[in-house]
Short mmCIF file of C-alpha atoms in Angstrom, two decimals:
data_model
loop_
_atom_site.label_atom_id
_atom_site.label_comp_id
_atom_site.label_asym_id
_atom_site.label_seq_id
_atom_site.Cartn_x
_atom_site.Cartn_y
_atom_site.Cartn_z
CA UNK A 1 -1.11 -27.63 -40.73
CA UNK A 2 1.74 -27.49 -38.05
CA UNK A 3 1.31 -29.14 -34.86
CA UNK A 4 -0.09 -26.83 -31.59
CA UNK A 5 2.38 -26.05 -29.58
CA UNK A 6 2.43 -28.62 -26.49
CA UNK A 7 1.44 -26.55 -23.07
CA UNK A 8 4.20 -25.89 -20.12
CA UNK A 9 4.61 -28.01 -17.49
CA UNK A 10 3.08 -26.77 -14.49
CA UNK A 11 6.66 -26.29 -13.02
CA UNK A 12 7.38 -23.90 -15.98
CA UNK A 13 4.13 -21.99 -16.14
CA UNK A 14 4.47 -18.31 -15.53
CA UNK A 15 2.18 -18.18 -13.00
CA UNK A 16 4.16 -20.74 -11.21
CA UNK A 17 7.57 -18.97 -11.98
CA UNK A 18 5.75 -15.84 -10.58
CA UNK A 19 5.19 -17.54 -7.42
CA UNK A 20 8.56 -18.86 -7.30
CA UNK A 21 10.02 -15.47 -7.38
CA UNK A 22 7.66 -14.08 -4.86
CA UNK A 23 9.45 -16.85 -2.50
CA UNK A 24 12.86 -16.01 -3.66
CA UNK A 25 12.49 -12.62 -3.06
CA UNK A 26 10.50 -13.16 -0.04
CA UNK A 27 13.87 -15.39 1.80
CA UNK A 28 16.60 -12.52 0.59
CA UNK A 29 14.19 -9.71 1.73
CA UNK A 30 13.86 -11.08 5.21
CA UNK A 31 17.98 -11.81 5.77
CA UNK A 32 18.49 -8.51 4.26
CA UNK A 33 17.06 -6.70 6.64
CA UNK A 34 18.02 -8.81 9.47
CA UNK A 35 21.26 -8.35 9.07
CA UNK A 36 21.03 -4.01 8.17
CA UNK A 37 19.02 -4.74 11.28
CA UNK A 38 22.00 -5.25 13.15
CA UNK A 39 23.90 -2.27 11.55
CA UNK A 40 21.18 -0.48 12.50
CA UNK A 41 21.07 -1.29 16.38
CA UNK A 42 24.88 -1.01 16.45
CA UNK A 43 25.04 3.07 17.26
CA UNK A 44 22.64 2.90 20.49
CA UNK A 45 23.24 -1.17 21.66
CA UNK A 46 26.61 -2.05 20.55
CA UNK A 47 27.46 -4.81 18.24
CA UNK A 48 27.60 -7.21 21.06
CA UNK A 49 26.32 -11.01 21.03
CA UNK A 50 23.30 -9.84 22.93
CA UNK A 51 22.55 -7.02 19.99
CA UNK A 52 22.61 -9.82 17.23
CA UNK A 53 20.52 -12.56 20.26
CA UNK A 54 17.67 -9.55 20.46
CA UNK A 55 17.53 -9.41 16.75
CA UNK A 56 17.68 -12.88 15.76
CA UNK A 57 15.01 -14.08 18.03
CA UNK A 58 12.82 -11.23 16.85
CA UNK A 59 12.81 -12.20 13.10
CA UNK A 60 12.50 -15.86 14.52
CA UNK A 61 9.14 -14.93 16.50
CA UNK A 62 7.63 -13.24 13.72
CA UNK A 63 8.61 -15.06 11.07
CA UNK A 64 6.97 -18.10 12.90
CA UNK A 65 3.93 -16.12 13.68
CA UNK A 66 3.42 -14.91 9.71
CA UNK A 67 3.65 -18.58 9.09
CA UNK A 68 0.71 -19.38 10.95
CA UNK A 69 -0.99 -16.26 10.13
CA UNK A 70 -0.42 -17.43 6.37
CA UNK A 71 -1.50 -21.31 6.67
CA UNK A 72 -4.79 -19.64 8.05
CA UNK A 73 -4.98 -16.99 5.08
CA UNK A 74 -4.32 -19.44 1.94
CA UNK A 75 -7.41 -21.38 3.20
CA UNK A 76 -9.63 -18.53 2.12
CA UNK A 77 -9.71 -18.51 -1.48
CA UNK A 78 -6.17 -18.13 -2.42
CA UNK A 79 -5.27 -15.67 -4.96
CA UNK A 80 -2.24 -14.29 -6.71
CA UNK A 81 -2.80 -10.85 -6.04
CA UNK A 82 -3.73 -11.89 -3.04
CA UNK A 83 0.24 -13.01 -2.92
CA UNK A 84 1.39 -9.84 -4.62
CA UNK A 85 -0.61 -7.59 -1.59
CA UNK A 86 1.86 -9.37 1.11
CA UNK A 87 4.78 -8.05 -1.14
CA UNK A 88 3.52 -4.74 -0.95
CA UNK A 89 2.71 -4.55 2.51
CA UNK A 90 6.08 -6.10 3.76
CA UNK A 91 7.45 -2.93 1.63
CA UNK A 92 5.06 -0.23 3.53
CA UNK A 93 5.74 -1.97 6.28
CA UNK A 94 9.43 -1.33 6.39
CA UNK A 95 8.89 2.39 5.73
CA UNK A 96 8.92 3.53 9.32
CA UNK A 97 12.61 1.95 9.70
CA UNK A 98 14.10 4.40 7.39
CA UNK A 99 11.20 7.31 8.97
CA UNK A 100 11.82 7.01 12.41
CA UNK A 101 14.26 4.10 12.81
CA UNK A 102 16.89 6.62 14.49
CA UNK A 103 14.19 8.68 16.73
CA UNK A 104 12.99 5.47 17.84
CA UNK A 105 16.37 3.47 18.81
CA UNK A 106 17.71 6.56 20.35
CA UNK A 107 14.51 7.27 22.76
CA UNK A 108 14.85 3.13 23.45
CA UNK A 109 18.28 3.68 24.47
CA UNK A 110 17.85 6.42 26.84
CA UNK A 111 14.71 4.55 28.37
CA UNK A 112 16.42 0.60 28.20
CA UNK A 113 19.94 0.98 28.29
CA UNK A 114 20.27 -2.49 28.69
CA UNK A 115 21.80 -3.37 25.22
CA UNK A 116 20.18 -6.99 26.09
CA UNK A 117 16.57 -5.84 26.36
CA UNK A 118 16.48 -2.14 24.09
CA UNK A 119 17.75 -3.86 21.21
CA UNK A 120 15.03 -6.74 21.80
CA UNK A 121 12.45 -4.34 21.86
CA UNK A 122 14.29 -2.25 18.94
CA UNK A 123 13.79 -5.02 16.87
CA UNK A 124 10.57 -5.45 17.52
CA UNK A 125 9.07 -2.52 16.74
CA UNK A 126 10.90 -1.34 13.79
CA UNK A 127 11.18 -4.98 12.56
CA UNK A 128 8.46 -6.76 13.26
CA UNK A 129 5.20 -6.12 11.06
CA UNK A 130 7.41 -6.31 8.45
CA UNK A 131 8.91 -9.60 9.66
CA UNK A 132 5.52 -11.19 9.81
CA UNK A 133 4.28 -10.48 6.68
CA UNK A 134 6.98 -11.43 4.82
CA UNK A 135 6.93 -14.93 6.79
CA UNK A 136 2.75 -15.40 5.45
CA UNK A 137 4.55 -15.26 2.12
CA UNK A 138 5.68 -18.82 2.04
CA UNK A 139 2.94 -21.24 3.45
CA UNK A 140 0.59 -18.75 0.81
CA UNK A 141 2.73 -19.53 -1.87
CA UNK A 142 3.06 -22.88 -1.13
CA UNK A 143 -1.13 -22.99 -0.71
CA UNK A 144 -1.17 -21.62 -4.84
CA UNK A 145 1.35 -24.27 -5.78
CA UNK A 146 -0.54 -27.35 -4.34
CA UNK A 147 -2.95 -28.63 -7.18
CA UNK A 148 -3.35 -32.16 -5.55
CA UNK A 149 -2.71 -33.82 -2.44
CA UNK A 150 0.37 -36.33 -3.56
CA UNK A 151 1.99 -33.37 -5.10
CA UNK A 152 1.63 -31.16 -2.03
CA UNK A 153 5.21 -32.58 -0.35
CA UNK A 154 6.82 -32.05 -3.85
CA UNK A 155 5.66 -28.39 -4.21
CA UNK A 156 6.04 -27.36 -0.87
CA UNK A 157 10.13 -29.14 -1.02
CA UNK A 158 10.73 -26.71 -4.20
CA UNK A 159 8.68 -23.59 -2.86
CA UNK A 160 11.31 -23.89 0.61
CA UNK A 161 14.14 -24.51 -1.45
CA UNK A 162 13.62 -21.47 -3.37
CA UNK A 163 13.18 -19.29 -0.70
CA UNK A 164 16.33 -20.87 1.37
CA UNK A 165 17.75 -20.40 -1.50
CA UNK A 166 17.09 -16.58 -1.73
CA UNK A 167 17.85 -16.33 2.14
CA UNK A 168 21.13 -17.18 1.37
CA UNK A 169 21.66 -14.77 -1.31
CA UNK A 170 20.17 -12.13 0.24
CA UNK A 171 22.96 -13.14 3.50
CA UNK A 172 26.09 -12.82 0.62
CA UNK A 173 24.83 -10.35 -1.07
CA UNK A 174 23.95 -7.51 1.61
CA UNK A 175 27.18 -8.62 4.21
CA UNK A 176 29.49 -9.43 0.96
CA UNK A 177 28.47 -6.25 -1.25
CA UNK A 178 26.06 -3.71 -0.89
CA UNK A 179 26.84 -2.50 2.56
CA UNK A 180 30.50 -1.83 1.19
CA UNK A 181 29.20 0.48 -1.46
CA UNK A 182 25.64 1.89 -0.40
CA UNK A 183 24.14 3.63 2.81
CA UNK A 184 21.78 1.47 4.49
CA UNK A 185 19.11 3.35 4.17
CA UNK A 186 19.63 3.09 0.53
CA UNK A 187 19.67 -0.24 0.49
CA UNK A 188 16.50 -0.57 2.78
CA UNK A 189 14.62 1.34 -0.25
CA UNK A 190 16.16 -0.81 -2.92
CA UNK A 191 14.63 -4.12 -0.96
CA UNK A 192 11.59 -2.33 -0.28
CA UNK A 193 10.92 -1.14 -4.22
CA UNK A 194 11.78 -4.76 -5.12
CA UNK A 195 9.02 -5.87 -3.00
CA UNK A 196 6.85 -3.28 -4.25
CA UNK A 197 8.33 -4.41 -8.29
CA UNK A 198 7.03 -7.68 -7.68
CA UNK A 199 4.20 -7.61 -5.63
CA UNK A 200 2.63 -5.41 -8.48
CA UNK A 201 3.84 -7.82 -11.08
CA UNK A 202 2.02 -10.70 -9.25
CA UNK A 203 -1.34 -8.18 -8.75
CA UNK A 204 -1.12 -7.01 -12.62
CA UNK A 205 -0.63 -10.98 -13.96
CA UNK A 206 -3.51 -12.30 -11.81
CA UNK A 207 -5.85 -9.41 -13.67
CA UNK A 208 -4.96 -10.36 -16.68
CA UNK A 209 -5.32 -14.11 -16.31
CA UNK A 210 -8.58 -13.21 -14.78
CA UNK A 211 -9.66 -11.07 -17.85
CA UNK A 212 -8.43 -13.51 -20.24
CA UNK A 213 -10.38 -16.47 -18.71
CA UNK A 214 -13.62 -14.63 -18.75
#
């Protein structure tokens, strides 16, 4: 009678992998859009130093909120769909960019004309739910990766790594690439039905784990 086949490491398992990619995806999704942000401001606030200052310290503030708003959410009962949700809100999130994104810059530039303080408060609205969500992804993540206390420094150095990781690809990929052959408002619905592709992977696998275990 052959052998059973010996289980995954917990490293390997597919709900770990799923959680990985969530964190990838999560890092390129943010730099993505941070830097179509830019493009974006460009037409009403120039493409001045104080452009890319307004929209760097925007996705700095609310990626540092959505890390403290997702410490305080993965004590709650941490779940994978749970994980998946996040995904899918930073995508519905980012829908009034592509929506209004235009009507709102050009109003802000007619009321602050000051490139300094229209494109910080540019960024902020168009960018900024979005922004936060996407930064709960990473201290949730790390929350469903943490199965005991002297493996929490280990899981949380691979869960960062991974989504540095994917902040740099999303950097070479949409500033190398993508701008050079698609509109920007294409690409803005390519990161968001990515988002939406995994976050509904993530919700699907955690029912059928669930259904499986019962």
């Amino acid at each position: 009678m052959p052998a059973p086949p010996l289980p995954l490491p917990a490293a390997l398992s597919p709900r770990t992998l799923l959680v990985y990619a969530a964190a990838l995806w999560s890092g390129f999704f943010v730099m993505g859009v941070e830097l179509l942000g830019g493009r974006l401001l460009a037409p009403f606030f120039g493409n001045s130093i104080f452009v890319w200052g307004g929209v760097i310290a925007v996705f700095m503030a609310c990626l540092s909120v959505g890390y403290l708003l997702g410490g305080r959410l993965s004590l709650h009962q941490p779940t994978l769909s749970r994980l998946g949700l996040l995904l899918l809100g930073e995508a519905l999130l980012a829908l009034p960019v592509i929506a209004l994104g235009d009507v709102v810059l050009e109003a802000l530039a007619d009321a602050v004309p000051d490139p300094r303080y229209g494109s910080l408060l540019g960024s902020l609205l168009l960018f900024g739910a979005p922004t936060v969500l996407s930064g709960m992804i990473s201290p949730y993540a790390v929350r469903l990766l943490v199965s005991a206390l002297d493996s929490s420094g280990l899981s949380a150095g691979r869960l960062y790594f991974v989504s540095t990781l994917g902040s740099a690809a999303g950097t070479i990929l949409t500033s190398f690439y993508l701008v050079l052959y698609l509109e920007i408002h294409t690409i803005l619905l390519c990161f968001m039905g990515v988002s939406a592709l995994v976050g509904s992977s993530l919700v699907l696998a955690d029912r059928l784990w669930r259904r499986a275990q019962a």
